[in-house]
């Protein structure tokens, strides 16, 4: 029943506790619409019924309903009530913010595809949200001091666009870091500072492929990469991922790639580490098809067990690999700074195009980050984060132990901020993720990342954001919900 769902949502969503009641009700209803609990055309209980059932004032209920109507989630029909807008796309196709286009507004075919296909679902920031780091550990006061210092020192050319591919001290700091930590052979002229991985991917697609060319992606895939390639007019082709990473076959080769996008150190989202044999196969295929490999090394800073994984770029003497990194996970995503390492011969062209297309800037920010790295604060933030995530990861592994067995196992827990709980194909992982969301946690269904395949089921579970106390409390709840789903799957019943 809707009122029960809303009460649970308003009660359990601890992040919302500080919000006024009308905002909490608004968020609860909006979530119910976005996750499909309320479908387009569903009639809402009257405001009087909601007032009674939820024990809220009529003003509170009306404020929430009015806001949802103003944003297009609800429509009122005089005399018959309030309904969920039927024009909203279905939950699977709905965007990150759930925003719809203005009625009658015309999008291009590409725009429509971008707004409706393979969109990432709304991610509530609550225990187990994957891909989210613990920003509370970020040394804000220190960061502020460094920023102030560089703003005070800023002379006019620091306020200009940045022509040289990024502020030199930051490119130097990134070069030193990558040489030592990731065995990437490079000169600082090969480093281009971007506004993160999305921009790096778009630049690679624009510079190295033409409209209609094929890009291979891993299946399941990182939605951000899919979107960047769609936006650049490329054909996406999914290559199955197994326990050794991306596994191209002769059938894949019939879709000859111009670009190959891969996350070899910790496949996103399954967590598979690409084996040496596969790395060599991929590089040989890139050479054969004269394709470029885009190595997204998004979370290799956090490695907890097993031998260190070196980069693919370090294995490619013929410079077929472009290496992409980001500060989103170690520092914070809103920083919007990342880096792209391009082969020497391509560097001048990439710098020029980056300048012309993106008009990069933010040099005082880049200067502050360079100093943050040079003074050792980056290394110390990393050390602390590694220690803290290692504990959280272990606590989550312990909590999930009761649901493991012949029908469920964990992949990708050696590194990063998430792991993947693999489930049998009989389990409806999207329904399970929804049920877990209704309990106040956020996990992602593995099948939601799949391009063509339908045999990958599981849950992508993050431990970056969840505190040890959160995991101690919510871990057993998560495990028992999964256990029930497994038991129901075996008996053929709906759980
Ligand atoms: C696979 C993958 N690559 C890259 C990133 C970082 O992207 P950005 O630098 O655009 O924040 C993420 C962040 O979640 C990711 O999951």
CSV table of C-alpha atoms and ligand atoms in Angstrom, one decimal:
chain,number,residue,atom,x,y,z
A,1,UNK,CA,0.0,0.0,0.0
A,2,UNK,CA,1.3,3.4,-0.9
A,3,UNK,CA,1.0,5.0,2.5
A,4,UNK,CA,3.0,2.2,4.1
A,5,UNK,CA,5.7,2.5,1.5
A,6,UNK,CA,5.8,6.3,2.0
A,7,UNK,CA,6.0,5.9,5.8
A,8,UNK,CA,8.8,3.4,5.5
A,9,UNK,CA,10.6,5.6,3.0
A,10,UNK,CA,10.3,8.8,5.1
A,11,UNK,CA,11.3,6.9,8.3
A,12,UNK,CA,14.2,5.0,6.9
A,13,UNK,CA,15.8,7.5,4.6
A,14,UNK,CA,18.2,8.8,7.2
A,15,UNK,CA,19.7,11.3,4.7
A,16,UNK,CA,16.3,13.1,4.6
A,17,UNK,CA,15.9,13.4,8.4
A,18,UNK,CA,17.0,17.1,8.3
A,19,UNK,CA,14.5,18.0,5.6
A,20,UNK,CA,11.1,19.5,6.2
A,21,UNK,CA,8.2,17.1,6.1
A,22,UNK,CA,6.8,18.3,2.8
A,23,UNK,CA,10.2,17.8,1.2
A,24,UNK,CA,10.5,14.3,2.7
A,25,UNK,CA,7.0,13.4,1.3
A,26,UNK,CA,7.9,14.9,-2.1
A,27,UNK,CA,11.1,12.8,-2.2
A,28,UNK,CA,9.3,9.6,-1.2
A,29,UNK,CA,6.6,10.0,-3.8
A,30,UNK,CA,9.2,11.0,-6.5
A,31,UNK,CA,11.2,8.0,-5.6
A,32,UNK,CA,8.2,5.7,-5.9
A,33,UNK,CA,7.5,7.1,-9.4
A,34,UNK,CA,11.1,6.9,-10.5
A,35,UNK,CA,11.6,3.4,-9.4
A,36,UNK,CA,8.4,2.2,-10.9
A,37,UNK,CA,6.4,1.6,-7.8
A,38,UNK,CA,3.9,4.1,-9.1
A,39,UNK,CA,3.4,3.7,-12.8
A,40,UNK,CA,2.2,6.3,-15.4
A,41,UNK,CA,-1.6,6.7,-15.1
A,42,UNK,CA,-1.8,5.4,-11.5
A,43,UNK,CA,-4.3,7.4,-9.4
A,44,UNK,CA,-2.9,8.8,-6.2
A,45,UNK,CA,-5.0,8.6,-3.0
A,46,UNK,CA,-6.7,12.0,-2.3
A,47,UNK,CA,-4.9,14.6,-0.3
A,48,UNK,CA,-7.4,14.0,2.5
A,49,UNK,CA,-6.6,10.2,2.5
A,50,UNK,CA,-2.8,11.0,2.5
A,51,UNK,CA,-3.2,13.5,5.3
A,52,UNK,CA,-5.0,10.8,7.4
A,53,UNK,CA,-2.8,7.8,6.5
A,54,UNK,CA,0.5,9.7,7.0
A,55,UNK,CA,-0.6,11.8,10.0
A,56,UNK,CA,0.6,14.9,8.3
A,57,UNK,CA,-1.0,18.3,7.9
A,58,UNK,CA,-3.0,19.1,4.8
A,59,UNK,CA,-0.6,22.0,4.0
A,60,UNK,CA,2.3,19.6,4.1
A,61,UNK,CA,0.7,17.1,1.7
A,62,UNK,CA,-0.5,19.8,-0.6
A,63,UNK,CA,3.0,21.4,-0.7
A,64,UNK,CA,4.5,18.1,-1.8
A,65,UNK,CA,1.8,17.3,-4.4
A,66,UNK,CA,2.0,20.8,-5.8
A,67,UNK,CA,5.7,20.6,-6.3
A,68,UNK,CA,5.4,17.2,-8.0
A,69,UNK,CA,2.7,18.6,-10.3
A,70,UNK,CA,4.8,21.7,-11.1
A,71,UNK,CA,7.7,19.4,-12.1
A,72,UNK,CA,5.5,17.3,-14.3
A,73,UNK,CA,5.5,14.1,-12.3
A,74,UNK,CA,1.8,14.4,-11.5
A,75,UNK,CA,-1.2,15.6,-13.4
A,76,UNK,CA,-4.6,16.6,-12.0
A,77,UNK,CA,-7.9,15.9,-13.8
A,78,UNK,CA,-10.7,18.0,-12.5
A,79,UNK,CA,-13.3,15.8,-10.8
A,80,UNK,CA,-11.3,12.6,-11.0
A,81,UNK,CA,-8.2,13.2,-9.0
A,82,UNK,CA,-4.4,13.3,-9.3
A,83,UNK,CA,-2.5,10.8,-11.5
A,84,UNK,CA,1.1,9.9,-12.3
A,85,UNK,CA,1.9,11.6,-15.6
A,86,UNK,CA,1.7,9.0,-18.4
A,87,UNK,CA,4.2,10.9,-20.5
A,88,UNK,CA,7.0,9.9,-18.2
A,89,UNK,CA,9.4,7.3,-19.7
A,90,UNK,CA,9.3,3.8,-18.1
A,91,UNK,CA,11.6,3.4,-15.1
A,92,UNK,CA,14.3,1.4,-17.0
A,93,UNK,CA,14.6,4.1,-19.6
A,94,UNK,CA,14.3,7.0,-17.2
A,95,UNK,CA,17.1,9.4,-16.7
A,96,UNK,CA,19.4,10.1,-13.7
A,97,UNK,CA,17.3,13.0,-12.6
A,98,UNK,CA,14.0,11.7,-13.9
A,99,UNK,CA,13.5,14.9,-15.8
A,100,UNK,CA,11.2,14.8,-18.8
A,101,UNK,CA,11.4,17.0,-21.8
A,102,UNK,CA,9.0,19.8,-22.1
A,103,UNK,CA,5.8,18.7,-23.8
A,104,UNK,CA,6.1,19.3,-27.6
A,105,UNK,CA,9.8,20.1,-27.4
A,106,UNK,CA,11.6,18.3,-30.3
A,107,UNK,CA,14.8,16.5,-29.7
A,108,UNK,CA,17.1,15.1,-32.3
A,109,UNK,CA,17.2,11.3,-32.8
A,110,UNK,CA,20.5,11.4,-30.9
A,111,UNK,CA,19.0,13.6,-28.2
A,112,UNK,CA,16.1,11.2,-27.7
A,113,UNK,CA,18.4,8.3,-27.5
A,114,UNK,CA,20.6,10.1,-25.0
A,115,UNK,CA,17.7,11.0,-22.8
A,116,UNK,CA,16.0,7.6,-22.9
A,117,UNK,CA,18.5,4.7,-23.6
A,118,UNK,CA,20.8,3.2,-21.1
A,119,UNK,CA,20.3,5.9,-18.6
A,120,UNK,CA,21.6,5.4,-15.1
A,121,UNK,CA,18.9,5.1,-12.6
A,122,UNK,CA,18.5,7.6,-9.8
A,123,UNK,CA,21.1,6.8,-7.2
A,124,UNK,CA,20.0,7.7,-3.7
A,125,UNK,CA,23.0,8.4,-1.5
A,126,UNK,CA,22.4,5.9,1.3
A,127,UNK,CA,24.1,2.7,2.5
A,128,UNK,CA,25.6,0.6,-0.3
A,129,UNK,CA,25.2,3.1,-3.1
A,130,UNK,CA,27.9,2.0,-5.6
A,131,UNK,CA,30.5,4.3,-7.0
A,132,UNK,CA,30.3,6.8,-4.2
A,133,UNK,CA,33.2,7.6,-2.0
A,134,UNK,CA,33.2,8.9,1.5
A,135,UNK,CA,33.5,12.6,1.0
A,136,UNK,CA,33.3,13.4,4.7
A,137,UNK,CA,37.0,12.3,5.0
A,138,UNK,CA,38.1,15.1,2.5
A,139,UNK,CA,40.4,17.6,4.2
A,140,UNK,CA,38.2,20.6,3.5
A,141,UNK,CA,40.0,23.2,5.6
A,142,UNK,CA,43.4,22.4,4.1
A,143,UNK,CA,41.9,22.4,0.6
A,144,UNK,CA,40.3,25.8,1.3
A,145,UNK,CA,43.7,27.2,2.4
A,146,UNK,CA,45.4,26.0,-0.7
A,147,UNK,CA,42.7,27.4,-2.9
A,148,UNK,CA,42.8,30.8,-1.2
A,149,UNK,CA,46.5,30.9,-1.6
A,150,UNK,CA,46.3,30.3,-5.3
A,151,UNK,CA,43.5,32.8,-5.8
A,152,UNK,CA,45.6,35.4,-3.9
A,153,UNK,CA,48.6,34.6,-6.2
A,154,UNK,CA,46.6,34.4,-9.4
A,155,UNK,CA,48.1,36.7,-12.0
A,156,UNK,CA,46.0,37.5,-15.0
A,157,UNK,CA,47.1,34.6,-17.3
A,158,UNK,CA,46.0,32.1,-14.6
A,159,UNK,CA,42.4,33.4,-15.2
A,160,UNK,CA,42.6,32.8,-18.9
A,161,UNK,CA,41.7,29.6,-20.8
A,162,UNK,CA,44.4,27.1,-20.6
A,163,UNK,CA,46.1,26.3,-23.9
A,164,UNK,CA,48.8,23.9,-22.9
A,165,UNK,CA,46.7,20.8,-22.0
A,166,UNK,CA,46.5,21.8,-18.3
A,167,UNK,CA,48.5,23.7,-15.7
A,168,UNK,CA,52.1,22.5,-16.0
A,169,UNK,CA,52.7,21.7,-12.3
A,170,UNK,CA,49.6,19.5,-12.3
A,171,UNK,CA,50.6,17.7,-15.4
A,172,UNK,CA,54.0,17.2,-13.8
A,173,UNK,CA,52.5,15.8,-10.6
A,174,UNK,CA,50.2,13.5,-12.6
A,175,UNK,CA,53.2,12.3,-14.6
A,176,UNK,CA,55.2,11.5,-11.5
A,177,UNK,CA,52.3,9.7,-9.9
A,178,UNK,CA,51.5,7.5,-13.0
A,179,UNK,CA,55.1,6.6,-13.6
A,180,UNK,CA,55.6,5.3,-10.1
A,181,UNK,CA,52.1,4.0,-9.1
A,182,UNK,CA,50.7,2.7,-12.4
A,183,UNK,CA,53.9,1.9,-14.5
A,184,UNK,CA,52.6,4.1,-17.3
A,185,UNK,CA,55.6,5.2,-19.4
A,186,UNK,CA,55.1,8.9,-20.2
A,187,UNK,CA,56.4,12.4,-20.6
A,188,UNK,CA,54.4,15.3,-19.1
A,189,UNK,CA,53.6,16.6,-22.6
A,190,UNK,CA,51.4,13.5,-23.1
A,191,UNK,CA,49.2,14.4,-20.2
A,192,UNK,CA,46.0,16.5,-20.9
A,193,UNK,CA,44.0,17.7,-17.9
A,194,UNK,CA,40.3,17.3,-18.6
A,195,UNK,CA,37.1,17.9,-16.6
A,196,UNK,CA,37.0,14.1,-15.9
A,197,UNK,CA,36.6,10.8,-17.6
A,198,UNK,CA,33.5,11.8,-19.5
A,199,UNK,CA,35.3,14.6,-21.2
A,200,UNK,CA,38.4,12.5,-21.9
A,201,UNK,CA,36.2,9.8,-23.6
A,202,UNK,CA,34.4,12.4,-25.7
A,203,UNK,CA,37.7,13.9,-26.8
A,204,UNK,CA,39.0,10.4,-27.7
A,205,UNK,CA,35.9,9.6,-29.7
A,206,UNK,CA,36.0,12.9,-31.5
A,207,UNK,CA,39.7,12.7,-32.3
A,208,UNK,CA,40.1,9.1,-33.2
A,209,UNK,CA,36.8,7.9,-34.7
A,210,UNK,CA,34.3,9.1,-37.3
A,211,UNK,CA,30.6,9.1,-37.2
A,212,UNK,CA,29.3,5.5,-37.6
A,213,UNK,CA,32.6,3.9,-36.6
A,214,UNK,CA,32.3,1.0,-34.1
A,215,UNK,CA,33.5,1.1,-30.5
A,216,UNK,CA,33.7,-2.1,-28.5
A,217,UNK,CA,32.6,-1.8,-24.9
A,218,UNK,CA,32.5,-4.4,-22.2
A,219,UNK,CA,29.1,-6.1,-21.6
A,220,UNK,CA,28.1,-5.3,-18.9
A,221,UNK,CA,29.3,-1.7,-19.4
A,222,UNK,CA,29.9,1.6,-17.6
A,223,UNK,CA,26.9,3.8,-18.6
A,224,UNK,CA,29.0,6.9,-18.7
A,225,UNK,CA,31.1,5.5,-21.5
A,226,UNK,CA,28.1,4.3,-23.4
A,227,UNK,CA,26.6,7.8,-23.3
A,228,UNK,CA,29.9,9.5,-24.4
A,229,UNK,CA,30.1,7.3,-27.4
A,230,UNK,CA,26.4,7.6,-28.3
A,231,UNK,CA,26.8,11.4,-28.1
A,232,UNK,CA,29.7,11.2,-30.6
A,233,UNK,CA,27.7,9.2,-33.1
A,234,UNK,CA,29.6,5.9,-32.7
A,235,UNK,CA,28.1,2.4,-33.0
A,236,UNK,CA,28.4,0.6,-29.8
A,237,UNK,CA,29.2,-3.1,-29.8
A,238,UNK,CA,29.2,-5.1,-26.5
A,239,UNK,CA,31.9,-7.7,-26.0
A,240,UNK,CA,31.1,-10.3,-23.2
A,241,UNK,CA,33.0,-10.0,-20.0
A,242,UNK,CA,34.0,-13.2,-18.1
A,243,UNK,CA,36.1,-13.9,-15.1
A,244,UNK,CA,39.2,-12.8,-17.1
A,245,UNK,CA,37.7,-9.6,-18.3
A,246,UNK,CA,36.7,-8.6,-21.8
A,247,UNK,CA,36.6,-11.7,-24.0
A,248,UNK,CA,36.5,-10.9,-27.7
A,249,UNK,CA,35.6,-13.7,-30.1
A,250,UNK,CA,35.8,-14.1,-33.9
A,251,UNK,CA,32.1,-13.1,-34.0
A,252,UNK,CA,33.0,-9.8,-32.4
A,253,UNK,CA,35.7,-9.2,-35.0
A,254,UNK,CA,33.0,-9.0,-37.6
A,255,UNK,CA,32.2,-5.7,-36.0
A,256,UNK,CA,35.7,-4.3,-36.6
A,257,UNK,CA,36.5,-1.7,-33.9
A,258,UNK,CA,37.9,1.7,-34.3
A,259,UNK,CA,38.0,2.1,-30.5
A,260,UNK,CA,38.0,-0.4,-27.6
A,261,UNK,CA,36.9,0.9,-24.3
A,262,UNK,CA,37.9,-1.2,-21.3
A,263,UNK,CA,38.3,-1.1,-17.5
A,264,UNK,CA,41.0,-3.9,-17.2
A,265,UNK,CA,42.1,-3.4,-13.6
A,266,UNK,CA,38.6,-3.7,-12.1
A,267,UNK,CA,36.0,-4.2,-14.8
A,268,UNK,CA,33.0,-1.9,-14.2
A,269,UNK,CA,30.7,-3.3,-12.8
A,270,UNK,CA,31.6,-7.0,-12.4
A,271,UNK,CA,35.1,-6.3,-10.9
A,272,UNK,CA,36.9,-8.9,-13.1
A,273,UNK,CA,40.6,-8.3,-13.4
A,274,UNK,CA,41.8,-8.7,-17.0
A,275,UNK,CA,44.3,-11.6,-17.3
A,276,UNK,CA,47.7,-11.2,-18.9
A,277,UNK,CA,46.6,-13.4,-21.8
A,278,UNK,CA,43.5,-11.3,-22.4
A,279,UNK,CA,45.6,-8.1,-22.3
A,280,UNK,CA,47.9,-9.5,-24.9
A,281,UNK,CA,45.0,-10.7,-27.0
A,282,UNK,CA,43.3,-7.2,-26.8
A,283,UNK,CA,46.5,-5.4,-27.8
A,284,UNK,CA,47.0,-7.8,-30.7
A,285,UNK,CA,43.5,-7.2,-31.9
A,286,UNK,CA,43.9,-3.5,-31.6
A,287,UNK,CA,47.0,-3.7,-33.7
A,288,UNK,CA,45.3,-6.0,-36.3
A,289,UNK,CA,42.3,-3.6,-36.6
A,290,UNK,CA,44.4,-0.4,-36.2
A,291,UNK,CA,42.1,0.4,-33.3
A,292,UNK,CA,42.8,2.5,-30.2
A,293,UNK,CA,42.4,1.1,-26.7
A,294,UNK,CA,40.9,3.5,-24.1
A,295,UNK,CA,41.9,2.2,-20.7
A,296,UNK,CA,39.7,3.6,-18.0
A,297,UNK,CA,41.6,3.1,-14.7
A,298,UNK,CA,39.0,4.6,-12.5
A,299,UNK,CA,39.6,3.1,-9.1
A,300,UNK,CA,43.0,1.3,-9.1
A,301,UNK,CA,44.2,3.5,-6.2
A,302,UNK,CA,42.2,1.2,-3.9
A,303,UNK,CA,43.7,-2.3,-4.1
A,304,UNK,CA,43.1,-4.5,-1.1
A,305,UNK,CA,44.3,-8.0,-1.9
A,306,UNK,CA,46.1,-9.9,-4.6
A,307,UNK,CA,49.2,-8.8,-6.6
A,308,UNK,CA,49.3,-5.2,-7.9
A,309,UNK,CA,47.7,-4.9,-11.3
A,310,UNK,CA,49.8,-2.9,-13.7
A,311,UNK,CA,48.2,-0.8,-16.4
A,312,UNK,CA,47.5,-1.9,-20.0
A,313,UNK,CA,49.2,1.2,-21.2
A,314,UNK,CA,52.5,-0.1,-19.7
A,315,UNK,CA,52.2,-3.2,-21.8
A,316,UNK,CA,51.8,-1.4,-25.1
A,317,UNK,CA,55.1,-0.6,-26.8
A,318,UNK,CA,53.4,0.5,-30.0
A,319,UNK,CA,51.4,3.2,-28.2
A,320,UNK,CA,47.9,1.9,-29.0
A,321,UNK,CA,46.6,2.7,-25.5
A,322,UNK,CA,45.2,6.0,-24.2
A,323,UNK,CA,45.1,6.0,-20.4
A,324,UNK,CA,42.2,7.7,-18.6
A,325,UNK,CA,42.2,8.7,-14.9
A,326,UNK,CA,40.1,10.8,-12.6
A,327,UNK,CA,40.3,12.5,-9.2
A,328,UNK,CA,36.6,11.7,-8.6
A,329,UNK,CA,37.2,8.7,-6.4
A,330,UNK,CA,40.1,9.8,-4.3
A,331,UNK,CA,39.1,13.4,-3.8
A,332,UNK,CA,35.5,14.2,-4.8
A,333,UNK,CA,33.5,14.0,-8.0
A,334,UNK,CA,32.4,17.6,-8.0
A,335,UNK,CA,36.0,18.6,-8.4
A,336,UNK,CA,35.6,17.7,-12.1
A,337,UNK,CA,39.2,17.1,-12.8
A,338,UNK,CA,40.7,14.1,-14.6
A,339,UNK,CA,43.6,13.3,-17.0
A,340,UNK,CA,44.1,11.7,-20.3
A,341,UNK,CA,47.5,10.3,-21.4
A,342,UNK,CA,47.8,10.2,-25.2
A,343,UNK,CA,50.6,8.8,-27.4
A,344,UNK,CA,53.4,11.3,-28.1
A,345,UNK,CA,52.5,11.6,-31.7
A,346,UNK,CA,48.9,12.6,-31.0
A,347,UNK,CA,49.6,15.0,-28.1
A,348,UNK,CA,49.7,18.3,-30.1
A,349,UNK,CA,46.5,17.5,-32.0
A,350,UNK,CA,44.7,16.5,-28.8
A,351,UNK,CA,45.8,19.7,-27.0
A,352,UNK,CA,44.7,21.9,-29.9
A,353,UNK,CA,41.3,20.2,-30.2
A,354,UNK,CA,40.7,20.2,-26.5
A,355,UNK,CA,41.4,23.9,-26.5
A,356,UNK,CA,39.1,24.6,-29.4
A,357,UNK,CA,36.2,22.3,-28.3
A,358,UNK,CA,36.2,22.7,-24.5
A,359,UNK,CA,38.0,26.0,-23.7
A,360,UNK,CA,39.6,24.5,-20.6
A,361,UNK,CA,40.4,26.7,-17.7
A,362,UNK,CA,40.3,26.5,-13.9
A,363,UNK,CA,44.0,27.1,-13.5
A,364,UNK,CA,43.9,28.4,-9.9
A,365,UNK,CA,42.0,25.1,-9.0
A,366,UNK,CA,44.6,23.0,-10.9
A,367,UNK,CA,47.4,24.9,-9.2
A,368,UNK,CA,45.9,24.1,-5.8
A,369,UNK,CA,45.5,20.5,-6.7
A,370,UNK,CA,49.1,20.3,-7.9
A,371,UNK,CA,50.4,21.7,-4.6
A,372,UNK,CA,48.0,19.3,-2.7
A,373,UNK,CA,49.8,16.4,-4.5
A,374,UNK,CA,53.3,17.8,-4.3
A,375,UNK,CA,53.0,18.4,-0.5
A,376,UNK,CA,52.0,14.8,0.0
A,377,UNK,CA,48.4,15.4,1.0
A,378,UNK,CA,47.1,13.3,-1.9
A,379,UNK,CA,49.2,10.4,-0.8
A,380,UNK,CA,48.1,10.8,2.8
A,381,UNK,CA,44.4,11.1,1.8
A,382,UNK,CA,44.8,8.0,-0.2
A,383,UNK,CA,46.5,6.1,2.6
A,384,UNK,CA,43.7,7.0,5.0
A,385,UNK,CA,41.0,6.2,2.5
A,386,UNK,CA,42.5,2.8,1.7
A,387,UNK,CA,42.6,1.9,5.3
A,388,UNK,CA,39.0,3.0,5.9
A,389,UNK,CA,37.6,1.3,2.8
A,390,UNK,CA,39.6,-1.9,3.5
A,391,UNK,CA,37.7,-2.2,6.9
A,392,UNK,CA,34.3,-1.4,5.3
A,393,UNK,CA,34.9,-3.9,2.5
A,394,UNK,CA,35.8,-6.7,5.0
A,395,UNK,CA,32.7,-5.9,7.1
A,396,UNK,CA,30.5,-6.1,4.0
A,397,UNK,CA,32.1,-9.4,3.0
A,398,UNK,CA,31.4,-10.8,6.5
A,399,UNK,CA,27.8,-9.5,6.4
A,400,UNK,CA,27.2,-11.1,3.0
A,401,UNK,CA,28.7,-14.5,4.0
A,402,UNK,CA,25.4,-16.0,5.0
A,403,UNK,CA,23.9,-15.7,1.5
A,404,UNK,CA,26.9,-17.1,-0.3
A,405,UNK,CA,27.0,-20.7,-1.5
A,406,UNK,CA,26.5,-22.7,-4.7
A,407,UNK,CA,24.0,-20.2,-6.0
A,408,UNK,CA,25.7,-16.9,-5.1
A,409,UNK,CA,29.2,-15.7,-5.1
A,410,UNK,CA,31.2,-12.4,-5.0
A,411,UNK,CA,33.3,-11.0,-7.8
A,412,UNK,CA,35.6,-8.0,-7.9
A,413,UNK,CA,36.1,-7.4,-4.2
A,414,UNK,CA,39.9,-7.1,-4.5
A,415,UNK,CA,39.8,-3.5,-5.5
A,416,UNK,CA,37.8,-0.3,-5.7
A,417,UNK,CA,34.7,0.9,-3.8
A,418,UNK,CA,32.2,-1.8,-4.8
A,419,UNK,CA,31.8,-5.5,-5.3
A,420,UNK,CA,29.4,-7.6,-7.2
A,421,UNK,CA,27.2,-10.3,-5.7
A,422,UNK,CA,26.6,-12.7,-8.6
A,423,UNK,CA,23.2,-14.4,-8.6
A,424,UNK,CA,21.5,-17.1,-10.7
A,425,UNK,CA,19.7,-16.1,-13.8
A,426,UNK,CA,16.4,-17.2,-12.2
A,427,UNK,CA,16.6,-14.2,-9.8
A,428,UNK,CA,15.0,-11.0,-11.0
A,429,UNK,CA,17.8,-8.7,-9.9
A,430,UNK,CA,16.0,-5.5,-10.8
A,431,UNK,CA,13.0,-6.4,-8.6
A,432,UNK,CA,15.4,-7.4,-5.9
A,433,UNK,CA,17.2,-4.1,-6.1
A,434,UNK,CA,13.8,-2.3,-5.9
A,435,UNK,CA,12.8,-4.3,-2.8
A,436,UNK,CA,16.2,-3.4,-1.2
A,437,UNK,CA,15.6,0.3,-2.0
A,438,UNK,CA,12.2,0.1,-0.3
A,439,UNK,CA,14.1,-1.0,2.9
A,440,UNK,CA,16.3,2.1,2.8
A,441,UNK,CA,19.4,0.9,1.0
A,442,UNK,CA,20.7,1.4,-2.6
A,443,UNK,CA,22.3,-1.3,-4.7
A,444,UNK,CA,22.2,-1.6,-8.5
A,445,UNK,CA,21.0,-4.6,-10.5
A,446,UNK,CA,23.8,-6.1,-12.6
A,447,UNK,CA,21.4,-6.7,-15.5
A,448,UNK,CA,20.8,-2.9,-15.7
A,449,UNK,CA,24.4,-2.5,-17.0
A,450,UNK,CA,24.0,-5.1,-19.7
A,451,UNK,CA,24.1,-4.1,-23.4
A,452,UNK,CA,23.1,-7.3,-25.2
A,453,UNK,CA,23.4,-10.2,-22.8
A,454,UNK,CA,20.7,-11.5,-20.5
A,455,UNK,CA,22.7,-14.0,-18.5
A,456,UNK,CA,24.3,-11.6,-16.0
A,457,UNK,CA,22.3,-11.2,-12.8
A,458,UNK,CA,23.5,-9.8,-9.5
A,459,UNK,CA,23.8,-6.8,-7.3
A,460,UNK,CA,26.4,-4.1,-7.5
A,461,UNK,CA,27.1,-3.1,-3.9
A,462,UNK,CA,29.2,-0.1,-2.8
A,463,UNK,CA,31.0,0.2,0.5
A,464,UNK,CA,32.6,3.6,-0.1
A,465,UNK,CA,29.8,5.5,1.4
A,466,UNK,CA,28.6,3.2,4.1
A,467,UNK,CA,30.2,3.6,7.5
A,468,UNK,CA,31.1,0.6,9.6
A,469,UNK,CA,28.1,1.2,11.8
A,470,UNK,CA,25.9,1.4,8.6
A,471,UNK,CA,27.3,-1.9,7.4
A,472,UNK,CA,26.9,-3.6,10.8
A,473,UNK,CA,23.2,-2.5,10.8
A,474,UNK,CA,22.2,-2.8,7.2
A,475,UNK,CA,24.5,-5.7,6.0
A,476,UNK,CA,22.5,-8.4,7.7
A,477,UNK,CA,19.2,-6.9,6.4
A,478,UNK,CA,20.6,-6.9,2.9
A,479,UNK,CA,21.9,-10.5,3.3
A,480,UNK,CA,18.6,-11.8,4.5
A,481,UNK,CA,16.7,-10.1,1.7
A,482,UNK,CA,19.0,-11.7,-0.8
A,483,UNK,CA,18.7,-15.1,0.9
A,484,UNK,CA,14.9,-14.9,0.6
A,485,UNK,CA,15.2,-14.0,-3.1
A,486,UNK,CA,17.5,-17.0,-3.6
A,487,UNK,CA,15.1,-19.4,-1.8
A,488,UNK,CA,12.1,-18.0,-3.8
A,489,UNK,CA,14.1,-18.4,-7.0
A,490,UNK,CA,14.8,-22.1,-6.2
A,491,UNK,CA,11.2,-22.9,-5.4
A,492,UNK,CA,10.0,-20.9,-8.4
A,493,UNK,CA,7.9,-18.6,-6.2
A,494,UNK,CA,7.9,-14.8,-6.1
A,495,UNK,CA,9.6,-13.7,-2.9
B,1,LIG,C1,33.9,3.2,-14.7
B,1,LIG,C2,34.1,4.6,-14.3
B,1,LIG,N1,35.0,5.4,-15.0
B,1,LIG,C3,35.2,6.7,-14.6
B,1,LIG,C4,34.5,7.3,-13.6
B,1,LIG,C5,34.8,8.7,-13.2
B,1,LIG,O1,34.3,9.6,-14.0
B,1,LIG,P1,34.4,11.2,-13.9
B,1,LIG,O2,35.9,11.5,-13.9
B,1,LIG,O3,33.7,11.6,-15.1
B,1,LIG,O4,33.8,11.6,-12.6
B,1,LIG,C6,33.6,6.5,-12.9
B,1,LIG,C7,32.8,7.2,-11.8
B,1,LIG,O5,31.9,6.7,-11.2
B,1,LIG,C8,33.4,5.2,-13.2
B,1,LIG,O6,32.5,4.4,-12.5
